[in-house]
PDB file of C-alpha atoms in Angstrom:
ATOM      1  CA  MET A 516     179.199  67.676 273.640  1.00 53.00           C
ATOM      2  CA  GLN A 517     182.459  66.307 275.885  1.00 61.00           C
ATOM      3  CA  ASP A 518     182.990  62.784 275.893  1.00 60.00           C
ATOM      4  CA  LYS A 519     183.339  61.363 279.486  1.00 64.00           C
ATOM      5  CA  ARG A 520     186.703  60.350 280.533  1.00 58.00           C
ATOM      6  CA  VAL A 521     187.105  57.029 282.400  1.00 64.00           C
ATOM      7  CA  SER A 522     190.413  55.762 283.973  1.00 69.00           C
ATOM      8  CA  VAL A 523     192.120  53.208 282.742  1.00 62.00           C
ATOM      9  CA  PHE A 524     192.278  50.818 285.154  1.00 63.00           C
ATOM     10  CA  SER A 525     188.446  51.268 286.103  1.00 70.00           C
ATOM     11  CA  PHE A 526     186.124  48.448 285.249  1.00 70.00           C
ATOM     12  CA  SER A 527     184.053  48.495 282.184  1.00 74.00           C
ATOM     13  CA  GLN A 528     180.022  49.112 282.766  1.00 75.00           C
ATOM     14  CA  ASN A 529     179.323  46.169 279.922  1.00 78.00           C
ATOM     15  CA  THR A 530     181.318  43.805 282.142  1.00 80.00           C
ATOM     16  CA  LEU A 531     179.958  44.880 285.537  1.00 83.00           C
ATOM     17  CA  LEU A 532     177.698  41.856 286.944  1.00 88.00           C
ATOM     18  CA  ALA A 533     180.706  39.426 285.477  1.00 87.00           C
ATOM     19  CA  ASP A 534     183.155  41.720 286.945  1.00 88.00           C
ATOM     20  CA  VAL A 535     181.158  41.652 290.603  1.00 90.00           C
ATOM     21  CA  ILE A 536     180.780  37.535 290.431  1.00 93.00           C
ATOM     22  CA  PHE A 537     184.593  36.730 289.610  1.00 93.00           C
ATOM     23  CA  PHE A 538     185.192  38.872 292.276  1.00 94.00           C
ATOM     24  CA  LEU A 539     182.576  37.897 295.335  1.00 95.00           C
ATOM     25  CA  LEU A 540     184.207  34.233 293.844  1.00 96.00           C
ATOM     26  CA  LEU A 541     187.847  35.201 294.424  1.00 96.00           C
ATOM     27  CA  VAL A 542     186.608  36.786 298.041  1.00 96.00           C
ATOM     28  CA  VAL A 543     184.872  33.933 299.295  1.00 96.00           C
ATOM     29  CA  SER A 544     186.738  30.934 297.544  1.00 96.00           C
ATOM     30  CA  TYR A 545     189.562  32.706 299.526  1.00 96.00           C
ATOM     31  CA  ALA A 546     187.889  33.114 302.999  1.00 95.00           C
ATOM     32  CA  ILE A 547     186.212  29.307 303.205  1.00 94.00           C
ATOM     33  CA  MET A 548     190.005  28.446 302.563  1.00 95.00           C
ATOM     34  CA  VAL A 549     191.725  30.730 305.405  1.00 93.00           C
ATOM     35  CA  ALA A 550     189.026  29.908 307.731  1.00 91.00           C
ATOM     36  CA  LYS A 551     189.144  25.894 306.692  1.00 91.00           C
ATOM     37  CA  HIS A 552     193.017  26.579 307.478  1.00 91.00           C
ATOM     38  CA  GLU A 553     192.672  28.577 310.477  1.00 89.00           C
ATOM     39  CA  ILE A 554     189.792  25.659 311.698  1.00 88.00           C
ATOM     40  CA  ALA A 555     193.446  23.392 311.019  1.00 89.00           C
ATOM     41  CA  LYS A 556     195.306  24.714 313.500  1.00 86.00           C
ATOM     42  CA  GLY A 557     193.096  24.574 316.689  1.00 83.00           C
ATOM     43  CA  ARG A 558     192.669  28.214 317.434  1.00 76.00           C
ATOM     44  CA  ASP A 559     192.015  28.273 321.072  1.00 78.00           C
ATOM     45  CA  SER A 560     188.616  30.236 320.273  1.00 84.00           C
ATOM     46  CA  PHE A 561     185.358  30.176 317.459  1.00 85.00           C
ATOM     47  CA  VAL A 562     186.368  34.135 317.503  1.00 89.00           C
ATOM     48  CA  GLU A 563     189.958  33.762 317.716  1.00 89.00           C
ATOM     49  CA  THR A 564     189.533  32.181 313.618  1.00 88.00           C
ATOM     50  CA  ILE A 565     186.751  34.650 312.349  1.00 90.00           C
ATOM     51  CA  ILE A 566     189.096  37.999 313.908  1.00 91.00           C
ATOM     52  CA  VAL A 567     192.499  36.473 311.625  1.00 91.00           C
ATOM     53  CA  THR A 568     190.621  34.846 308.966  1.00 91.00           C
ATOM     54  CA  VAL A 569     188.068  37.997 308.471  1.00 93.00           C
ATOM     55  CA  GLY A 570     192.109  39.749 308.534  1.00 94.00           C
ATOM     56  CA  HIS A 571     193.284  38.190 306.310  1.00 94.00           C
ATOM     57  CA  VAL A 572     190.124  38.372 304.038  1.00 94.00           C
ATOM     58  CA  SER A 573     190.497  41.822 304.485  1.00 95.00           C
ATOM     59  CA  SER A 574     194.056  41.659 303.226  1.00 95.00           C
ATOM     60  CA  PHE A 575     192.756  39.497 299.923  1.00 95.00           C
ATOM     61  CA  VAL A 576     190.456  42.006 298.278  1.00 95.00           C
ATOM     62  CA  PRO A 577     193.107  44.099 296.674  1.00 93.00           C
ATOM     63  CA  ILE A 578     194.445  41.496 295.298  1.00 95.00           C
ATOM     64  CA  ALA A 579     191.205  39.893 294.348  1.00 94.00           C
ATOM     65  CA  LEU A 580     190.626  42.957 292.421  1.00 92.00           C
ATOM     66  CA  ILE A 581     193.676  43.235 290.753  1.00 91.00           C
ATOM     67  CA  LEU A 582     193.003  39.354 289.841  1.00 93.00           C
ATOM     68  CA  THR A 583     189.321  40.333 288.742  1.00 91.00           C
ATOM     69  CA  PHE A 584     190.617  43.273 286.344  1.00 88.00           C
ATOM     70  CA  ILE A 585     193.351  41.665 285.427  1.00 89.00           C
ATOM     71  CA  VAL A 586     191.648  38.026 284.670  1.00 90.00           C
ATOM     72  CA  ILE A 587     187.861  39.436 283.315  1.00 87.00           C
ATOM     73  CA  GLU A 588     189.049  43.031 281.251  1.00 83.00           C
ATOM     74  CA  VAL A 589     192.642  42.647 280.371  1.00 86.00           C
ATOM     75  CA  GLY A 590     191.471  38.400 279.132  1.00 89.00           C
ATOM     76  CA  GLY A 591     188.574  39.898 277.704  1.00 85.00           C
ATOM     77  CA  PHE A 592     189.666  42.111 275.275  1.00 87.00           C
ATOM     78  CA  VAL A 593     192.948  39.975 275.037  1.00 92.00           C
ATOM     79  CA  ILE A 594     189.797  37.463 273.891  1.00 92.00           C
ATOM     80  CA  MET A 595     188.384  39.459 271.772  1.00 92.00           C
ATOM     81  CA  TYR A 596     191.218  40.713 270.205  1.00 94.00           C
ATOM     82  CA  LEU A 597     192.523  37.645 269.166  1.00 96.00           C
ATOM     83  CA  TRP A 598     189.061  37.263 268.007  1.00 95.00           C
ATOM     84  CA  ASN A 599     189.067  39.423 265.322  1.00 96.00           C
ATOM     85  CA  LEU A 600     192.287  38.727 264.118  1.00 96.00           C
ATOM     86  CA  TYR A 601     190.997  35.356 263.771  1.00 96.00           C
ATOM     87  CA  GLN A 602     187.937  36.699 261.487  1.00 97.00           C
ATOM     88  CA  ARG A 603     190.203  38.701 259.857  1.00 96.00           C
ATOM     89  CA  LYS A 604     192.963  36.083 259.213  1.00 96.00           C
ATOM     90  CA  GLN A 605     189.187  34.318 258.003  1.00 96.00           C
ATOM     91  CA  LYS A 606     187.855  36.616 255.432  1.00 96.00           C
ATOM     92  CA  GLU A 607     190.896  36.941 253.745  1.00 96.00           C
ATOM     93  CA  ARG A 608     192.164  33.073 253.042  1.00 96.00           C
ATOM     94  CA  ILE A 609     188.212  33.056 251.576  1.00 95.00           C
ATOM     95  CA  LYS A 610     188.569  35.959 249.661  1.00 95.00           C
ATOM     96  CA  GLU A 611     191.494  33.786 248.653  1.00 95.00           C
ATOM     97  CA  LEU A 612     189.732  30.733 247.096  1.00 93.00           C
ATOM     98  CA  ILE A 613     187.544  32.711 246.054  1.00 94.00           C
ATOM     99  CA  GLU A 614     190.133  34.811 243.916  1.00 94.00           C
ATOM    100  CA  ASP A 615     191.563  31.473 242.944  1.00 93.00           C
ATOM    101  CA  ILE A 616     187.894  29.561 242.312  1.00 93.00           C
ATOM    102  CA  ARG A 617     187.508  32.478 239.849  1.00 93.00           C
ATOM    103  CA  ALA A 618     190.338  32.200 238.330  1.00 92.00           C
ATOM    104  CA  GLU A 619     191.220  29.137 237.895  1.00 92.00           C
ATOM    105  CA  ALA A 620     187.262  29.250 235.821  1.00 91.00           C
ATOM    106  CA  LYS A 621     188.588  31.854 233.636  1.00 91.00           C
ATOM    107  CA  ALA A 622     191.179  29.433 232.515  1.00 90.00           C
ATOM    108  CA  GLU A 623     188.698  26.821 232.324  1.00 89.00           C
ATOM    109  CA  GLY A 624     186.918  29.553 230.090  1.00 87.00           C
ATOM    110  CA  ARG A 625     189.281  29.694 228.360  1.00 90.00           C
ATOM    111  CA  ALA A 626     191.190  26.006 228.139  1.00 87.00           C
ATOM    112  CA  GLU A 627     187.083  25.763 226.547  1.00 87.00           C
ATOM    113  CA  ALA A 628     186.987  28.802 224.360  1.00 86.00           C
ATOM    114  CA  ALA A 629     190.886  27.676 222.904  1.00 87.00           C
ATOM    115  CA  ALA A 630     189.129  24.169 222.050  1.00 87.00           C
ATOM    116  CA  VAL A 631     186.144  25.469 220.478  1.00 87.00           C
ATOM    117  CA  TYR A 632     188.015  27.861 218.752  1.00 89.00           C
ATOM    118  CA  GLY A 633     190.384  25.014 217.152  1.00 89.00           C
ATOM    119  CA  GLU A 634     187.307  22.866 216.231  1.00 89.00           C
ATOM    120  CA  TRP A 635     186.514  25.595 213.893  1.00 90.00           C
ATOM    121  CA  LEU A 636     190.075  26.700 212.920  1.00 91.00           C
ATOM    122  CA  ALA A 637     190.180  22.954 212.544  1.00 91.00           C
ATOM    123  CA  TRP A 638     187.209  22.369 210.335  1.00 90.00           C
ATOM    124  CA  ASN A 639     187.502  25.898 207.894  1.00 90.00           C
ATOM    125  CA  ASN A 640     190.513  24.420 206.914  1.00 92.00           C
ATOM    126  CA  ARG A 641     189.486  21.916 205.712  1.00 91.00           C
ATOM    127  CA  ARG A 642     186.615  23.208 204.435  1.00 90.00           C
ATOM    128  CA  LEU A 643     189.282  25.214 201.739  1.00 91.00           C
ATOM    129  CA  GLU A 644     191.745  23.071 201.601  1.00 90.00           C
ATOM    130  CA  ALA A 645     188.326  21.137 199.737  1.00 89.00           C
ATOM    131  CA  GLU A 646     187.380  24.625 198.005  1.00 88.00           C
ATOM    132  CA  SER A 647     191.086  25.122 196.594  1.00 90.00           C
ATOM    133  CA  LYS A 648     191.280  21.872 194.865  1.00 88.00           C
ATOM    134  CA  GLY A 649     187.288  22.407 193.438  1.00 87.00           C
ATOM    135  CA  ILE A 650     186.545  19.239 195.760  1.00 87.00           C
ATOM    136  CA  SER A 651     182.733  19.204 197.416  1.00 88.00           C
ATOM    137  CA  PHE A 652     182.761  19.846 201.020  1.00 85.00           C
ATOM    138  CA  ASN A 653     179.631  18.867 203.279  1.00 87.00           C
ATOM    139  CA  GLU A 654     181.280  18.158 206.474  1.00 87.00           C
ATOM    140  CA  PRO A 655     178.789  19.842 208.463  1.00 88.00           C
ATOM    141  CA  PRO A 656     180.432  22.565 211.367  1.00 86.00           C
ATOM    142  CA  PRO A 657     181.111  21.536 214.484  1.00 87.00           C
ATOM    143  CA  ALA A 658     178.965  22.534 216.813  1.00 81.00           C
ATOM    144  CA  ASN A 659     178.182  25.878 218.900  1.00 77.00           C
ATOM    145  CA  PRO A 660     179.118  24.965 222.707  1.00 69.00           C
ATOM    146  CA  HIS A 661     176.027  28.271 223.144  1.00 68.00           C
ATOM    147  CA  ALA A 662     173.587  26.115 221.591  1.00 64.00           C
ATOM    148  CA  ALA A 663     173.275  24.360 224.880  1.00 59.00           C
ATOM    149  CA  ASP A 664     172.751  27.584 226.616  1.00 57.00           C
ATOM    150  CA  LYS A 665     169.509  28.730 225.079  1.00 51.00           C
TER     151      LYS A 665
END
């Protein structure tokens, strides 16, 4: 199946309604400005004012097409590109934040395990020392940190 080729300088089918509305707004706005200007000049007849206005507006149509293309098509592309870039940056920040939280939790877990190990080591050393001296050792062992989990 052959892909349908589209000109680079064509309007997207997805934004066609927005393109038409923007184009019409440009042309109508320009026509109103020209008409007010020509009426303020004080032409001899109403027909002459209409003829001059239509002449100016018809010269403006290609410019309106170019402006529509630039604003809607190119502007939309730039906005979407910037939006995607922003989303990627946000995802990277969230990923880094999650990694930092995991590393911090892992470090806290290691510190907690080291503290528990230190308590048990100190208790065992006291027990062995008492045993070597022949002293009775009845100190209870340190609390099991996993006993609360059950």
